[in-house]
Amino acid sequence: MKKSFYLYVLTFRGGDWSDAKVRFAEEVFQEHNFPKQSIDFDELSTYIETYATDNLTTEVFDELWDLYIEQGR
């Protein structure tokens, strides 16, 4: 079973704060309503678009999604 996008993103926590992926991961960790079990692009992107912040951006989501898909192959 493929791990959720949330669990993948958490692997970036604790890194260099200058990395946008690290800031995104920290923000996702704080988001109690984030769809933690989801592996669905549409569900996740809708959430990000709805609840975007300075650290929770669609640009970083797209980058992380590409990495997530790549590591799943």
XYZ file of C-alpha atoms in Angstrom:
73
model
C 0.000 0.000 0.000
C 1.324 3.402 -0.953
C 1.892 5.786 1.938
C -0.175 8.941 2.016
C 1.080 12.240 0.656
C 0.975 13.591 4.213
C 3.394 10.939 5.476
C 5.695 11.582 2.536
C 5.701 15.339 3.171
C 6.542 14.835 6.842
C 9.901 13.383 5.773
C 10.941 16.984 4.999
C 10.322 18.209 8.568
C 13.286 19.383 10.577
C 15.391 20.458 7.627
C 16.827 23.813 6.648
C 14.121 26.485 7.078
C 15.323 28.230 3.891
C 13.905 25.256 1.923
C 10.284 25.891 0.933
C 9.568 22.142 1.137
C 10.607 22.142 4.796
C 8.341 25.101 5.572
C 5.486 23.392 3.699
C 5.993 20.206 5.736
C 5.975 22.109 9.018
C 2.780 23.917 8.004
C 1.074 20.658 6.968
C 2.020 19.147 10.321
C 0.229 22.024 12.088
C -2.897 21.739 9.888
C -5.273 19.540 11.877
C -7.768 19.302 8.998
C -5.230 18.310 6.331
C -6.417 15.142 4.521
C -3.792 12.923 6.145
C -4.816 9.640 4.517
C -5.216 10.978 0.994
C -3.261 9.920 -2.068
C -5.650 11.783 -4.394
C -4.224 14.781 -6.271
C -7.567 16.556 -6.679
C -8.515 16.277 -3.009
C -5.109 17.503 -1.872
C -4.797 20.333 -4.392
C -8.293 21.576 -3.544
C -7.329 21.659 0.121
C -4.104 23.550 -0.629
C -5.902 26.047 -2.865
C -8.565 26.610 -0.206
C -6.263 26.968 2.791
C -3.127 28.441 1.194
C -0.724 30.396 3.401
C 2.743 31.856 2.871
C 4.236 28.404 3.495
C 1.398 26.256 2.139
C 1.507 27.176 -1.541
C 0.367 25.459 -4.699
C 3.826 25.868 -6.219
C 5.502 23.892 -3.444
C 2.645 21.381 -3.435
C 3.203 20.740 -7.156
C 6.931 20.230 -6.586
C 6.317 17.863 -3.679
C 3.599 16.004 -5.589
C 6.035 15.347 -8.467
C 8.614 14.006 -5.994
C 5.932 11.908 -4.269
C 4.853 10.337 -7.557
C 8.454 9.748 -8.590
C 9.373 7.980 -5.354
C 6.286 5.765 -5.707
C 7.508 4.288 -8.992
